[in-house]
Each structure stands twice: as structure tokens, then as C-alpha cells.
Amino acid sequence: MLILIHFTDHFHIFVGDLSPEVTDSALFAFFSAYSPNCSDARVMWDQKTGRSRGYGFVSFRNQQDAQSAINDLNGQWLGNRQIRCNWATKGANSGEDQLTSDSKSIADVNNNFTENAKQKSNEDAPENNPLYRTVYVGNLAHEVTQDVLHRFFHALGAGAIEEVRVQHGKGFGFVKYSNHAETALAIQTGNGRILGGKPVKCSWGNKPTPPGTTSAPLPPPAAPGHPAAADLMAYQRAIAMSKMASTQALMQAQHLRQAAMGMGVGASQAMYDGTFQNVGASQQQQQQLMYY
């Protein structure tokens, strides 16, 4: 028989398979972005090593929201892992999902949720700390690049973007904004939107920006097919073609000069001078084409 854990009019769910970098605040941001009725979140830590045990508990103000979170978020990506969600239970057959599997008792966990409820809303929480200005973006498709992620968040119109990073091959990245309010808006508007065929997961980055750090906003990204992007590509192709043509012409001139050495000094010099003039004309035409 499974008994749902339910203290102080709150309902708790178990969250397993957490990435090592997921903190209390990151877990709370993930579930509170899904439901405003999420009231608290705790990751279970090993007191000896200081490392995450790989699971935690999230509380909701009503049972329906907790059940919906279990149904909708089970198997979703948080960090670089797919999480498992179920009711927090106690019982003989609940296995890893039972609270008693940890050295903490049910009373200890309940105290964490109740006695520290006010602490959750103090300045240490990312959602209330103005030093947090970075969006963690998870569940990224493999083909998403920094340019693609920049265009995606620029289109949200949340504010001035200062930095975009993608951890290639790991499915997540970071977007840094100019201030805390813009970051919060980007998390709210970007979470769950489709990018590369997958819904992205937006939450607070787990590190605050050091006080006094200043950086300039990035220029707006050029969208694919935009004239600026097309002009840049054409310019780069013109440069490459010019360099290739010049190299080939000079190699041909050198080859002809060496071949003409057996024809006498006058003939050799005349052939070389004519070839060199042709090379100069070719280079001039390439430069005119490039600047045109």
C-alpha cells in the first residue's frame, strides 16, 4: 500500500535522475515555470561529500497541480538528463522513491519544507537575486548553434542579450541578459517554445554574475536570407575566389618562366613580362568584382 506524503496542505512529488549540477533553485525554477502553485523544491545532498544524491522533492499547494506535473514533466529534460517524476511515498515497495531510503526521516523533510519556506524567498533564490542574469536553456536539438539560439531569444524581445553559449553535443546552452528583469521575462516567454523540433526548457542559471561585471549587448543577429547575411557570404566568396585566382595565375607565370629559360634570355624575359602583365590585369579585375 502506498501512502502519499501530504503535510501542511502541501503535496510532495519525488524527482529522480537529477543531473549533478541541478541545485535547489534550478529545480524550483523548472517546476515553478510549469505551475505557479509550486511552493518549494529540495535536492537531497550527501552531507559528507557535498554532492547531490541525484534526486529531490517538490511540493505543490494542491494535489491536481502535483498530479499534472507528474504526468507532463516525467521524462522531460532538466540539465543533461531526463527526470523521473512520481508521488513521494513511503511503503515497503516504493524502492528508491521512498523518503526513508535517505538518512533523513519524513519529519526532517517536512521540516525542510515548512521551517525553510521563508528562506526560499530571500535574496539567495535566483528569482529574487538581481545578480542572476543568465538563462539556462535545456533540451536543445543537436543542430542548434549559437547563432540559431541568439536569433531565437532575440525574437522573444525580452531585452538586451550580452552573451550566448551553446555546449555542443550536450543539449544545453546559456543566454546572458543585461539585467535580472529581462532574464526573468526570457525564462517565462521562452520556456516550452519549439526550437529545432524540440520544446526548450528555460530556467535560471545556477551562478550569479559577479557584482560590477559590465559587458556590451550583442548586435542583433542577421536572420538566414537577410540581405546583411547574404552580403557577408557573397563578400567572403569573392575574397576566396580572388585569392584562388591570384595563386593559380602566379603559379602559371612561374612555370612558364622556368620553361622558357631554355629559349634564350630575350625570349624568356618577353614571355615572363607578358604573363606578369596578364596576372596583374586578372588581379585588378578580381578586386573590382569584389568591391562591386
Short mmCIF file of C-alpha atoms in Angstrom, two decimals:
data_model
loop_
_atom_site.label_atom_id
_atom_site.label_comp_id
_atom_site.label_asym_id
_atom_site.label_seq_id
_atom_site.Cartn_x
_atom_site.Cartn_y
_atom_site.Cartn_z
CA MET A 1 0.00 0.00 0.00
CA LEU A 2 1.38 3.42 -0.98
CA ILE A 3 0.73 6.43 1.20
CA LEU A 4 1.01 9.88 -0.36
CA ILE A 5 3.08 12.29 1.68
CA HIS A 6 0.98 15.34 2.45
CA PHE A 7 1.97 17.85 5.11
CA THR A 8 0.63 21.33 5.90
CA ASP A 9 -1.80 21.27 2.97
CA HIS A 10 1.05 20.68 0.51
CA PHE A 11 1.58 17.69 -1.78
CA HIS A 12 5.08 16.40 -2.48
CA ILE A 13 6.41 14.59 -5.56
CA PHE A 14 9.64 12.68 -5.99
CA VAL A 15 12.03 13.75 -8.78
CA GLY A 16 14.76 11.28 -9.75
CA ASP A 17 17.68 11.10 -12.21
CA LEU A 18 18.77 14.66 -11.49
CA SER A 19 21.99 15.91 -13.07
CA PRO A 20 24.77 16.67 -10.56
CA GLU A 21 24.66 20.39 -11.41
CA VAL A 22 20.94 20.79 -10.57
CA THR A 23 20.54 22.88 -7.43
CA ASP A 24 17.53 23.61 -5.22
CA SER A 25 16.94 26.86 -7.09
CA ALA A 26 17.25 25.24 -10.52
CA LEU A 27 14.78 22.52 -9.53
CA PHE A 28 12.34 25.11 -8.16
CA ALA A 29 12.66 27.29 -11.28
CA PHE A 30 11.94 24.32 -13.54
CA PHE A 31 8.74 23.31 -11.73
CA SER A 32 7.54 26.83 -10.90
CA ALA A 33 7.81 27.71 -14.61
CA TYR A 34 5.37 24.86 -15.21
CA SER A 35 2.99 25.75 -12.37
CA PRO A 36 2.79 28.87 -10.15
CA ASN A 37 1.40 26.61 -7.41
CA CYS A 38 4.83 25.02 -6.91
CA SER A 39 5.79 26.12 -3.40
CA ASP A 40 9.19 24.54 -2.76
CA ALA A 41 11.86 22.22 -4.14
CA ARG A 42 14.72 20.40 -2.44
CA VAL A 43 17.62 18.37 -3.82
CA MET A 44 18.91 15.68 -1.48
CA TRP A 45 22.63 16.22 -0.78
CA ASP A 46 25.24 13.91 0.69
CA GLN A 47 26.45 15.68 3.82
CA LYS A 48 29.88 14.03 3.66
CA THR A 49 30.74 14.69 0.02
CA GLY A 50 28.57 17.76 -0.59
CA ARG A 51 27.32 16.18 -3.81
CA SER A 52 23.79 15.65 -5.00
CA ARG A 53 22.27 12.23 -4.41
CA GLY A 54 20.58 12.51 -7.80
CA TYR A 55 17.04 13.05 -6.57
CA GLY A 56 14.87 15.51 -4.70
CA PHE A 57 11.34 16.52 -3.74
CA VAL A 58 9.00 19.23 -4.98
CA SER A 59 5.91 20.49 -3.16
CA PHE A 60 2.66 21.90 -4.60
CA ARG A 61 -0.22 23.75 -2.98
CA ASN A 62 -2.84 21.41 -4.42
CA GLN A 63 -2.99 17.80 -5.45
CA GLN A 64 -4.19 18.41 -9.02
CA ASP A 65 -1.17 20.55 -9.91
CA ALA A 66 1.15 17.95 -8.41
CA GLN A 67 -0.50 15.20 -10.44
CA SER A 68 -0.32 17.30 -13.62
CA ALA A 69 3.38 17.92 -13.04
CA ILE A 70 3.97 14.19 -12.70
CA ASN A 71 2.08 13.49 -15.91
CA ASP A 72 3.59 16.26 -18.01
CA LEU A 73 7.17 16.55 -16.74
CA ASN A 74 8.07 12.91 -16.29
CA GLY A 75 10.74 12.13 -18.90
CA GLN A 76 11.43 15.80 -19.68
CA TRP A 77 14.98 17.17 -19.78
CA LEU A 78 16.44 19.11 -16.87
CA GLY A 79 20.12 19.78 -17.37
CA ASN A 80 21.55 16.94 -19.40
CA ARG A 81 19.26 14.19 -18.11
CA GLN A 82 15.61 13.15 -18.40
CA ILE A 83 14.00 13.34 -14.99
CA ARG A 84 11.60 10.84 -13.41
CA CYS A 85 8.57 12.15 -11.52
CA ASN A 86 6.27 10.26 -9.16
CA TRP A 87 4.42 10.75 -5.94
CA ALA A 88 6.67 10.93 -2.89
CA THR A 89 5.63 7.85 -0.96
CA LYS A 90 6.52 5.68 1.96
CA GLY A 91 5.98 1.97 1.86
CA ALA A 92 7.65 -1.37 1.52
CA ASN A 93 7.65 -1.47 -2.28
CA SER A 94 8.42 2.13 -3.16
CA GLY A 95 12.15 1.45 -3.64
CA GLU A 96 14.24 4.48 -4.47
CA ASP A 97 11.15 6.69 -4.44
CA GLN A 98 10.60 6.40 -0.71
CA LEU A 99 11.75 9.09 1.64
CA THR A 100 13.15 6.54 4.08
CA SER A 101 15.79 5.49 1.51
CA ASP A 102 17.69 8.59 2.58
CA SER A 103 19.12 9.08 6.07
CA LYS A 104 16.61 11.90 6.55
CA SER A 105 13.35 10.94 8.17
CA ILE A 106 9.96 12.06 6.95
CA ALA A 107 9.88 14.58 9.76
CA ASP A 108 13.23 16.05 8.62
CA VAL A 109 11.98 16.51 5.07
CA ASN A 110 8.75 18.04 6.34
CA ASN A 111 10.75 20.49 8.44
CA ASN A 112 12.78 21.45 5.37
CA PHE A 113 9.59 22.30 3.50
CA THR A 114 7.94 24.21 6.34
CA GLU A 115 10.61 25.84 8.50
CA ASN A 116 12.66 26.99 5.49
CA ALA A 117 9.72 28.19 3.39
CA LYS A 118 10.58 31.82 4.07
CA GLN A 119 14.25 31.21 3.30
CA LYS A 120 13.27 30.15 -0.21
CA SER A 121 12.00 33.63 -0.99
CA ASN A 122 15.01 35.52 0.38
CA GLU A 123 17.79 37.08 -1.64
CA ASP A 124 19.64 33.78 -2.17
CA ALA A 125 16.98 32.49 -4.56
CA PRO A 126 17.78 33.33 -8.23
CA GLU A 127 14.28 34.63 -8.88
CA ASN A 128 14.81 37.28 -6.15
CA ASN A 129 18.53 37.97 -6.55
CA PRO A 130 19.34 40.74 -9.08
CA LEU A 131 22.80 39.26 -9.68
CA TYR A 132 21.28 36.35 -11.60
CA ARG A 133 21.16 37.39 -15.25
CA THR A 134 21.64 34.12 -17.14
CA VAL A 135 19.06 31.79 -18.68
CA TYR A 136 19.82 28.08 -18.69
CA VAL A 137 18.42 26.57 -21.91
CA GLY A 138 17.99 22.79 -21.98
CA ASN A 139 16.64 20.17 -24.39
CA LEU A 140 18.39 21.76 -27.37
CA ALA A 141 18.37 19.93 -30.69
CA HIS A 142 21.77 18.77 -31.94
CA GLU A 143 21.81 21.21 -34.87
CA VAL A 144 21.17 24.32 -32.74
CA THR A 145 24.19 26.66 -32.93
CA GLN A 146 24.98 29.84 -31.04
CA ASP A 147 23.67 31.90 -33.96
CA VAL A 148 20.40 29.96 -34.01
CA LEU A 149 19.98 30.31 -30.23
CA HIS A 150 20.77 34.03 -30.47
CA ARG A 151 18.07 34.55 -33.12
CA PHE A 152 15.57 32.53 -31.06
CA PHE A 153 15.99 34.65 -27.91
CA HIS A 154 16.31 37.91 -29.85
CA ALA A 155 12.88 37.19 -31.36
CA LEU A 156 11.40 36.92 -27.84
CA GLY A 157 12.07 40.62 -27.33
CA ALA A 158 12.81 40.19 -23.62
CA GLY A 159 15.75 42.60 -23.53
CA ALA A 160 19.40 43.19 -24.42
CA ILE A 161 21.40 39.98 -24.86
CA GLU A 162 25.04 40.16 -23.78
CA GLU A 163 26.27 36.61 -24.35
CA VAL A 164 25.14 33.35 -25.95
CA ARG A 165 26.87 30.00 -25.43
CA VAL A 166 25.95 26.50 -26.61
CA GLN A 167 27.53 23.36 -25.17
CA HIS A 168 27.80 21.40 -28.39
CA GLY A 169 26.82 17.77 -28.11
CA LYS A 170 25.40 18.20 -24.61
CA GLY A 171 21.98 19.62 -25.46
CA PHE A 172 22.09 22.81 -23.43
CA GLY A 173 23.34 26.39 -23.50
CA PHE A 174 23.20 29.76 -21.76
CA VAL A 175 21.91 33.23 -22.66
CA LYS A 176 23.02 36.22 -20.58
CA TYR A 177 20.90 39.39 -20.37
CA SER A 178 21.65 42.94 -19.25
CA ASN A 179 19.56 42.72 -16.08
CA HIS A 180 17.57 40.41 -13.84
CA ALA A 181 14.10 41.50 -15.01
CA GLU A 182 14.91 40.79 -18.65
CA THR A 183 16.22 37.36 -17.70
CA ALA A 184 13.02 36.51 -15.83
CA LEU A 185 10.92 37.59 -18.81
CA ALA A 186 13.03 35.49 -21.19
CA ILE A 187 12.58 32.41 -18.98
CA GLN A 188 8.84 32.95 -18.83
CA THR A 189 8.32 33.59 -22.56
CA GLY A 190 10.88 31.13 -23.91
CA ASN A 191 10.14 28.05 -21.81
CA GLY A 192 8.36 25.35 -23.80
CA ARG A 193 8.73 27.02 -27.21
CA ILE A 194 9.79 24.85 -30.12
CA LEU A 195 13.34 25.19 -31.44
CA GLY A 196 14.71 22.66 -33.88
CA GLY A 197 11.62 20.48 -33.44
CA LYS A 198 12.01 20.26 -29.64
CA PRO A 199 10.50 22.29 -26.77
CA VAL A 200 13.27 24.15 -24.98
CA LYS A 201 13.46 24.19 -21.20
CA CYS A 202 14.34 27.56 -19.70
CA SER A 203 15.34 28.14 -16.09
CA TRP A 204 17.73 30.26 -14.05
CA GLY A 205 21.45 29.70 -14.47
CA ASN A 206 22.99 28.30 -11.31
CA LYS A 207 25.65 31.01 -10.96
CA PRO A 208 25.14 34.74 -10.30
CA THR A 209 27.01 37.37 -12.27
CA PRO A 210 29.78 38.86 -10.07
CA PRO A 211 28.98 42.40 -8.86
CA GLY A 212 30.46 45.13 -11.02
CA THR A 213 30.64 42.97 -14.15
CA THR A 214 29.89 45.01 -17.26
CA SER A 215 29.63 43.95 -20.89
CA ALA A 216 28.16 45.42 -24.04
CA PRO A 217 24.99 44.00 -25.62
CA LEU A 218 25.49 41.84 -28.69
CA PRO A 219 24.46 43.33 -32.05
CA PRO A 220 21.17 41.99 -33.44
CA PRO A 221 21.66 38.68 -35.27
CA ALA A 222 21.26 38.55 -39.05
CA ALA A 223 18.49 36.10 -39.89
CA PRO A 224 19.03 33.48 -42.64
CA GLY A 225 18.21 35.06 -46.01
CA HIS A 226 18.60 38.58 -44.63
CA PRO A 227 20.43 40.93 -47.04
CA ALA A 228 23.17 41.54 -44.49
CA ALA A 229 23.82 37.83 -44.14
CA ALA A 230 23.72 37.36 -47.93
CA ASP A 231 26.12 40.29 -48.49
CA LEU A 232 28.55 38.86 -45.98
CA MET A 233 28.50 35.44 -47.63
CA ALA A 234 28.98 36.99 -51.10
CA TYR A 235 31.87 39.09 -49.84
CA GLN A 236 33.56 36.04 -48.30
CA ARG A 237 33.12 34.05 -51.51
CA ALA A 238 34.58 36.92 -53.59
CA ILE A 239 37.64 37.07 -51.36
CA ALA A 240 38.17 33.32 -51.61
CA MET A 241 37.80 33.35 -55.40
CA SER A 242 40.20 36.29 -55.71
CA LYS A 243 42.86 34.56 -53.63
CA MET A 244 42.44 31.32 -55.60
CA ALA A 245 42.68 33.05 -58.99
CA SER A 246 45.76 35.06 -57.98
CA THR A 247 47.55 31.99 -56.65
CA GLN A 248 46.84 29.98 -59.79
CA ALA A 249 47.98 32.83 -62.10
CA LEU A 250 51.26 33.34 -60.22
CA MET A 251 51.97 29.62 -60.27
CA GLN A 252 51.35 29.58 -64.02
CA ALA A 253 53.69 32.55 -64.55
CA GLN A 254 56.43 30.88 -62.55
CA HIS A 255 56.01 27.67 -64.50
CA LEU A 256 56.21 29.48 -67.86
CA ARG A 257 59.29 31.39 -66.79
CA GLN A 258 61.06 28.18 -65.85
CA ALA A 259 60.02 26.53 -69.14
CA ALA A 260 61.27 29.47 -71.20
CA MET A 261 64.72 29.53 -69.69
CA GLY A 262 65.99 27.24 -72.47
CA MET A 263 64.71 29.62 -75.21
CA GLY A 264 67.22 32.40 -74.54
CA VAL A 265 67.28 35.38 -72.25
CA GLY A 266 65.32 37.76 -74.54
CA ALA A 267 62.55 35.28 -75.34
CA SER A 268 62.34 34.17 -71.73
CA GLN A 269 62.07 37.72 -70.42
CA ALA A 270 59.46 38.68 -73.02
CA MET A 271 57.31 35.66 -72.18
CA TYR A 272 57.58 36.35 -68.45
CA ASP A 273 56.78 40.05 -68.83
CA GLY A 274 53.67 39.27 -70.88
CA THR A 275 52.47 36.69 -68.39
CA PHE A 276 53.07 39.00 -65.43
CA GLN A 277 51.03 41.73 -67.08
CA ASN A 278 48.15 39.26 -67.57
CA VAL A 279 48.36 38.29 -63.89
CA GLY A 280 48.18 41.95 -62.86
CA ALA A 281 45.14 42.51 -65.05
CA SER A 282 43.47 39.40 -63.60
CA GLN A 283 44.09 40.61 -60.04
CA GLN A 284 42.70 44.05 -60.86
CA GLN A 285 39.54 42.50 -62.33
CA GLN A 286 39.07 40.30 -59.25
CA GLN A 287 39.44 43.31 -56.93
CA GLN A 288 36.92 45.29 -58.96
CA LEU A 289 34.50 42.34 -58.81
CA MET A 290 34.97 42.00 -55.05
CA TYR A 291 34.32 45.67 -54.26
CA TYR A 292 31.46 45.83 -56.75
#
